[in-house]
Amino acid sequence: MAQAGTGGTSANAGSVAGSSAGGAGAGGSSGGPGDGGAGSAGLGGRNVAGGGVSGGGGAPAAGGSGGVPAGGGAGDCAGAVLCDHFEGTMNAAWMVQPASDPMPTLDSAKGANGSSGSLKVIGTSTQAFLTYPVPGQAFYVRAYMNFETGTKDLAGHGWFIVGADNVTQGGGAQMRFGASGNHGHRELDFNVYGGGCSGEKTQFSDGASDGAAGWNNTPFPQTNLAADKWYCIEAFFNGTGHEFQLWIDETEVQGLHVTEQTMCAGWAPHYTHVKIGAGANSNLGAIWYDDVAVSTSRIHCK
């Protein structure tokens, strides 16, 4: 297994208490579970605890067993190719990243937007991710996220939403939205692991980068996600345009607008899969996901 990336060493250490404006909307109704049965097991026959989903490396099952079937959308997921509310079951189109441990599970006691269900992952060095084939080289991921430990208090480097050219834990190219303290203080970041740059590179929420932008380029406030609060996270991966963008509760994190001008020429791979979950070079604690959607156009928050 490839070693978890660190994203570089520290330089600028000025601490600014950055956080996104506005909280995740509460009280919205979530999509109900579908009537489909459990997804068929993939390679290794591993199913997510509490819900039918293809095992690591297996081909996606047709249709959805929870939420809205793959290939369609309704309500807050209109136009999405994948939509899942994790209400008692999950969409059978998900695959489990091989060797995920502990396995992702359904949690019936915690949910976003007034619901009672979500996906729970535990972040460790062995990683735990669900993965889905991308709908194209430019795609959006919308996910409501809740952290047991706020990102400002996380140790080491952790990553949550990933665009990759494979389904492995660390092989090939992994473009990772996460958080780390590798810039001298803890904040959200975007880590280019195995892409077109000369070695691993990281851009931070304050705009600093060990790519083209430079370590001392910090025009934006540091941004973190607090514990025990639902956030609407939207991520845009553009492989052809070599671009990444992030929004929190509809507000863009400008320091995480990653381009060739801030990172390096040709940094993005040819994407094949998107992943949601948790990976780290230390223990992150629990992270919950709800109302997840993948689309070729921006979906926005509920």
Short mmCIF file of C-alpha atoms in Angstrom, two decimals:
data_model
loop_
_atom_site.label_atom_id
_atom_site.label_comp_id
_atom_site.label_asym_id
_atom_site.label_seq_id
_atom_site.Cartn_x
_atom_site.Cartn_y
_atom_site.Cartn_z
CA MET A 1 0.00 0.00 0.00
CA ALA A 2 1.31 3.43 -0.89
CA GLN A 3 2.13 5.66 2.01
CA ALA A 4 -0.24 8.47 2.89
CA GLY A 5 0.98 11.78 1.54
CA THR A 6 2.05 14.63 3.76
CA GLY A 7 1.79 17.47 1.31
CA GLY A 8 5.04 19.18 2.23
CA THR A 9 6.61 20.92 5.18
CA SER A 10 5.56 24.04 6.98
CA ALA A 11 6.41 27.65 6.21
CA ASN A 12 3.86 30.31 7.10
CA ALA A 13 2.32 29.75 10.53
CA GLY A 14 -0.03 32.69 11.14
CA SER A 15 -3.25 31.23 12.61
CA VAL A 16 -6.56 32.71 11.52
CA ALA A 17 -9.78 31.20 12.78
CA GLY A 18 -11.38 30.56 9.42
CA SER A 19 -14.71 28.86 8.91
CA SER A 20 -17.40 28.95 6.30
CA ALA A 21 -20.31 31.31 6.46
CA GLY A 22 -23.70 29.89 7.28
CA GLY A 23 -24.75 26.53 8.63
CA ALA A 24 -26.19 23.55 6.86
CA GLY A 25 -29.90 23.90 6.37
CA ALA A 26 -31.97 21.95 8.84
CA GLY A 27 -35.43 20.57 8.62
CA GLY A 28 -35.46 19.61 4.96
CA SER A 29 -37.00 16.27 4.13
CA SER A 30 -34.74 13.61 2.77
CA GLY A 31 -35.47 11.17 0.03
CA GLY A 32 -36.93 7.90 1.19
CA PRO A 33 -35.34 4.54 0.57
CA GLY A 34 -36.17 2.59 -2.52
CA ASP A 35 -37.52 -0.92 -2.58
CA GLY A 36 -34.59 -2.63 -4.27
CA GLY A 37 -32.84 -5.55 -2.68
CA ALA A 38 -29.24 -5.85 -1.59
CA GLY A 39 -26.57 -5.16 -4.16
CA SER A 40 -24.60 -8.08 -5.47
CA ALA A 41 -21.18 -8.71 -3.99
CA GLY A 42 -18.18 -7.76 -6.07
CA LEU A 43 -14.63 -9.05 -5.96
CA GLY A 44 -14.07 -10.58 -2.56
CA GLY A 45 -17.79 -10.62 -1.74
CA ARG A 46 -17.57 -7.70 0.74
CA ASN A 47 -20.77 -5.80 1.46
CA VAL A 48 -21.15 -2.58 3.40
CA ALA A 49 -22.57 -3.36 6.82
CA GLY A 50 -26.24 -2.57 6.93
CA GLY A 51 -26.78 -2.07 3.19
CA GLY A 52 -26.40 -3.86 -0.12
CA VAL A 53 -23.50 -2.54 -2.14
CA SER A 54 -20.98 -4.05 -4.50
CA GLY A 55 -17.78 -5.26 -2.88
CA GLY A 56 -14.36 -3.78 -3.53
CA GLY A 57 -13.51 -3.82 -7.21
CA GLY A 58 -16.85 -5.29 -8.29
CA ALA A 59 -18.80 -3.88 -11.19
CA PRO A 60 -21.55 -1.43 -10.23
CA ALA A 61 -24.96 -3.00 -9.84
CA ALA A 62 -27.71 -1.73 -12.11
CA GLY A 63 -30.28 0.50 -10.50
CA GLY A 64 -30.40 1.71 -6.92
CA SER A 65 -31.36 -0.05 -3.74
CA GLY A 66 -31.67 3.16 -1.75
CA GLY A 67 -32.49 6.79 -2.43
CA VAL A 68 -32.72 7.55 -6.16
CA PRO A 69 -31.45 4.94 -8.64
CA ALA A 70 -28.17 5.56 -10.41
CA GLY A 71 -28.70 7.31 -13.72
CA GLY A 72 -31.55 9.50 -12.51
CA GLY A 73 -32.50 12.07 -9.93
CA ALA A 74 -35.46 13.77 -8.31
CA GLY A 75 -36.05 16.67 -5.97
CA ASP A 76 -32.73 17.96 -4.66
CA CYS A 77 -30.93 15.42 -6.91
CA ALA A 78 -32.54 16.37 -10.22
CA GLY A 79 -30.16 15.48 -13.04
CA ALA A 80 -27.73 13.58 -10.84
CA VAL A 81 -26.24 10.30 -12.08
CA LEU A 82 -26.01 9.06 -8.49
CA CYS A 83 -28.03 10.15 -5.47
CA ASP A 84 -28.16 8.54 -2.03
CA HIS A 85 -29.86 9.58 1.22
CA PHE A 86 -28.70 6.47 3.17
CA GLU A 87 -32.12 5.96 4.76
CA GLY A 88 -31.88 2.35 5.95
CA THR A 89 -30.16 1.18 2.78
CA MET A 90 -27.91 2.56 0.09
CA ASN A 91 -27.63 2.78 -3.66
CA ALA A 92 -26.38 -0.52 -5.10
CA ALA A 93 -24.21 1.34 -7.62
CA TRP A 94 -21.62 2.10 -4.94
CA MET A 95 -18.50 -0.06 -4.75
CA VAL A 96 -16.28 -0.45 -1.70
CA GLN A 97 -12.65 0.54 -2.16
CA PRO A 98 -10.61 -2.67 -1.79
CA ALA A 99 -9.19 -3.31 1.68
CA SER A 100 -11.39 -0.67 3.34
CA ASP A 101 -11.12 -1.18 7.09
CA PRO A 102 -13.21 -0.65 9.08
CA MET A 103 -15.99 -1.04 6.54
CA PRO A 104 -18.36 1.87 5.94
CA THR A 105 -21.65 1.39 7.79
CA LEU A 106 -25.15 2.85 7.82
CA ASP A 107 -26.01 4.88 10.93
CA SER A 108 -29.72 5.10 11.76
CA ALA A 109 -29.20 7.57 14.61
CA LYS A 110 -27.68 10.53 12.73
CA GLY A 111 -28.75 12.31 9.58
CA ALA A 112 -28.71 15.67 7.82
CA ASN A 113 -31.67 17.87 6.88
CA GLY A 114 -34.06 16.32 9.38
CA SER A 115 -33.40 12.72 8.34
CA SER A 116 -32.40 9.85 10.62
CA GLY A 117 -29.90 7.97 8.45
CA SER A 118 -26.39 8.51 7.09
CA LEU A 119 -23.20 6.76 6.04
CA LYS A 120 -20.56 6.44 8.78
CA VAL A 121 -16.86 5.93 8.12
CA ILE A 122 -13.92 5.75 10.51
CA GLY A 123 -10.74 7.44 9.30
CA THR A 124 -7.57 5.40 9.84
CA SER A 125 -4.40 4.67 7.90
CA THR A 126 -6.13 1.67 6.29
CA GLN A 127 -8.83 3.92 4.74
CA ALA A 128 -12.58 3.39 4.24
CA PHE A 129 -14.21 4.60 1.02
CA LEU A 130 -17.20 4.07 -1.25
CA THR A 131 -16.41 4.62 -4.92
CA TYR A 132 -18.40 5.21 -8.10
CA PRO A 133 -17.42 5.56 -11.80
CA VAL A 134 -17.27 9.20 -12.86
CA PRO A 135 -19.87 10.46 -15.39
CA GLY A 136 -17.20 12.36 -17.34
CA GLN A 137 -14.01 14.33 -16.91
CA ALA A 138 -15.85 17.30 -15.36
CA PHE A 139 -18.14 16.37 -12.48
CA TYR A 140 -19.56 17.65 -9.20
CA VAL A 141 -19.96 15.89 -5.86
CA ARG A 142 -22.43 17.22 -3.28
CA ALA A 143 -22.26 15.72 0.21
CA TYR A 144 -23.45 16.74 3.65
CA MET A 145 -20.63 15.99 6.09
CA ASN A 146 -20.39 15.85 9.88
CA PHE A 147 -17.16 15.28 11.84
CA GLU A 148 -16.65 13.68 15.23
CA THR A 149 -13.43 15.72 15.49
CA GLY A 150 -13.20 19.15 13.87
CA THR A 151 -10.59 19.49 11.14
CA LYS A 152 -8.65 22.05 13.20
CA ASP A 153 -8.07 19.33 15.81
CA LEU A 154 -7.15 16.49 13.43
CA ALA A 155 -3.65 15.06 13.64
CA GLY A 156 -1.62 14.50 10.48
CA HIS A 157 -3.19 14.48 7.02
CA GLY A 158 -6.70 13.21 6.28
CA TRP A 159 -8.73 13.13 3.05
CA PHE A 160 -12.46 12.80 2.45
CA ILE A 161 -13.61 13.28 -1.17
CA VAL A 162 -11.30 11.96 -3.89
CA GLY A 163 -11.13 12.00 -7.67
CA ALA A 164 -8.92 9.15 -8.91
CA ASP A 165 -7.86 7.15 -11.95
CA ASN A 166 -8.30 3.85 -10.08
CA VAL A 167 -10.11 2.26 -7.10
CA THR A 168 -7.03 1.33 -5.07
CA GLN A 169 -6.00 2.83 -1.71
CA GLY A 170 -2.91 4.61 -2.94
CA GLY A 171 -1.99 3.49 -6.44
CA GLY A 172 -2.09 5.72 -9.50
CA ALA A 173 -3.38 9.27 -9.15
CA GLN A 174 -5.51 10.38 -6.19
CA MET A 175 -6.74 14.01 -6.09
CA ARG A 176 -7.78 14.41 -2.45
CA PHE A 177 -9.88 17.04 -0.69
CA GLY A 178 -9.04 16.87 3.00
CA ALA A 179 -7.25 18.65 5.84
CA SER A 180 -3.77 18.73 7.32
CA GLY A 181 -1.36 20.70 9.46
CA ASN A 182 1.43 20.56 6.91
CA HIS A 183 1.51 24.32 6.40
CA GLY A 184 2.33 25.01 10.03
CA HIS A 185 -1.31 25.09 11.11
CA ARG A 186 -4.35 22.88 10.47
CA GLU A 187 -6.76 23.78 7.69
CA LEU A 188 -8.60 22.31 4.72
CA ASP A 189 -6.48 21.37 1.72
CA PHE A 190 -6.36 19.73 -1.71
CA ASN A 191 -3.64 17.14 -2.22
CA VAL A 192 -2.32 16.14 -5.65
CA TYR A 193 -1.01 12.61 -5.16
CA GLY A 194 0.49 10.88 -8.19
CA GLY A 195 -0.74 13.44 -10.72
CA GLY A 196 1.16 15.39 -13.36
CA CYS A 197 3.29 17.46 -10.95
CA SER A 198 6.87 16.55 -10.05
CA GLY A 199 6.06 14.79 -6.80
CA GLU A 200 3.20 15.19 -4.36
CA LYS A 201 1.80 18.73 -4.02
CA THR A 202 -0.76 20.39 -1.74
CA GLN A 203 -2.77 23.60 -1.90
CA PHE A 204 -4.27 25.00 1.31
CA SER A 205 -7.47 26.92 2.04
CA ASP A 206 -5.50 30.13 2.62
CA GLY A 207 -4.13 29.91 -0.93
CA ALA A 208 -0.62 28.68 -0.10
CA SER A 209 0.79 25.82 -2.16
CA ASP A 210 4.01 23.94 -2.59
CA GLY A 211 3.12 24.12 -6.27
CA ALA A 212 3.24 27.24 -8.43
CA ALA A 213 1.44 29.53 -5.95
CA GLY A 214 4.19 29.23 -3.35
CA TRP A 215 4.23 28.66 0.42
CA ASN A 216 3.97 32.33 1.33
CA ASN A 217 0.99 33.09 -0.89
CA THR A 218 -1.77 33.37 1.74
CA PRO A 219 -4.37 35.89 0.51
CA PHE A 220 -7.34 34.02 1.99
CA PRO A 221 -8.39 33.03 5.54
CA GLN A 222 -7.77 29.51 6.78
CA THR A 223 -10.92 27.40 6.66
CA ASN A 224 -11.86 24.50 8.94
CA LEU A 225 -14.96 22.40 9.65
CA ALA A 226 -16.17 22.23 13.26
CA ALA A 227 -17.15 19.04 15.06
CA ASP A 228 -20.76 17.86 15.34
CA LYS A 229 -22.17 20.18 12.67
CA TRP A 230 -23.59 19.33 9.26
CA TYR A 231 -21.94 21.11 6.33
CA CYS A 232 -23.03 21.08 2.71
CA ILE A 233 -19.84 20.35 0.76
CA GLU A 234 -19.70 20.72 -3.03
CA ALA A 235 -16.58 19.71 -4.93
CA PHE A 236 -15.89 20.22 -8.64
CA PHE A 237 -13.29 18.05 -10.39
CA ASN A 238 -12.33 19.11 -13.93
CA GLY A 239 -9.79 16.71 -15.38
CA THR A 240 -9.61 18.24 -18.84
CA GLY A 241 -9.29 21.77 -17.48
CA HIS A 242 -7.00 20.80 -14.59
CA GLU A 243 -9.20 22.57 -12.07
CA PHE A 244 -10.73 21.94 -8.64
CA GLN A 245 -13.23 24.08 -6.72
CA LEU A 246 -14.91 23.73 -3.34
CA TRP A 247 -18.01 25.30 -1.82
CA ILE A 248 -19.16 25.09 1.82
CA ASP A 249 -22.81 25.94 2.43
CA GLU A 250 -22.93 27.61 -1.02
CA THR A 251 -19.86 29.81 -0.33
CA GLU A 252 -16.75 29.11 -2.39
CA VAL A 253 -13.48 28.51 -0.54
CA GLN A 254 -11.42 30.71 -2.83
CA GLY A 255 -8.08 29.45 -1.55
CA LEU A 256 -9.00 25.96 -2.77
CA HIS A 257 -9.62 27.02 -6.36
CA VAL A 258 -6.84 24.87 -7.79
CA THR A 259 -5.64 25.54 -11.34
CA GLU A 260 -2.51 25.02 -13.40
CA GLN A 261 -1.49 28.54 -12.38
CA THR A 262 -1.61 27.66 -8.64
CA MET A 263 -0.48 24.02 -8.84
CA CYS A 264 1.43 22.87 -11.94
CA ALA A 265 0.81 22.29 -15.63
CA GLY A 266 -1.19 19.14 -16.40
CA TRP A 267 -1.72 18.11 -12.76
CA ALA A 268 -5.09 16.36 -13.12
CA PRO A 269 -5.30 12.71 -14.26
CA HIS A 270 -7.88 11.08 -16.49
CA TYR A 271 -10.51 10.43 -13.84
CA THR A 272 -12.23 7.06 -13.63
CA HIS A 273 -13.74 7.08 -10.10
CA VAL A 274 -14.95 9.41 -7.38
CA LYS A 275 -14.69 8.33 -3.73
CA ILE A 276 -16.29 9.42 -0.46
CA GLY A 277 -15.02 8.26 2.91
CA ALA A 278 -11.93 8.75 5.02
CA GLY A 279 -8.22 8.10 4.71
CA ALA A 280 -5.37 9.32 6.87
CA ASN A 281 -1.86 8.82 8.13
CA SER A 282 -3.35 8.90 11.64
CA ASN A 283 -6.78 8.35 13.25
CA LEU A 284 -9.45 10.89 12.27
CA GLY A 285 -12.40 9.52 14.21
CA ALA A 286 -15.85 9.17 12.66
CA ILE A 287 -17.14 11.10 9.64
CA TRP A 288 -20.78 10.97 8.53
CA TYR A 289 -22.05 11.52 4.96
CA ASP A 290 -25.63 12.18 3.89
CA ASP A 291 -27.58 13.36 0.83
CA VAL A 292 -24.70 12.56 -1.53
CA ALA A 293 -25.06 13.29 -5.24
CA VAL A 294 -22.77 13.03 -8.27
CA SER A 295 -23.60 15.06 -11.35
CA THR A 296 -22.15 16.69 -14.47
CA SER A 297 -23.71 20.01 -13.37
CA ARG A 298 -23.72 21.74 -9.99
CA ILE A 299 -26.55 20.54 -7.74
CA HIS A 300 -26.32 23.07 -4.89
CA CYS A 301 -27.44 22.52 -1.31
CA LYS A 302 -30.93 21.46 -0.25
#
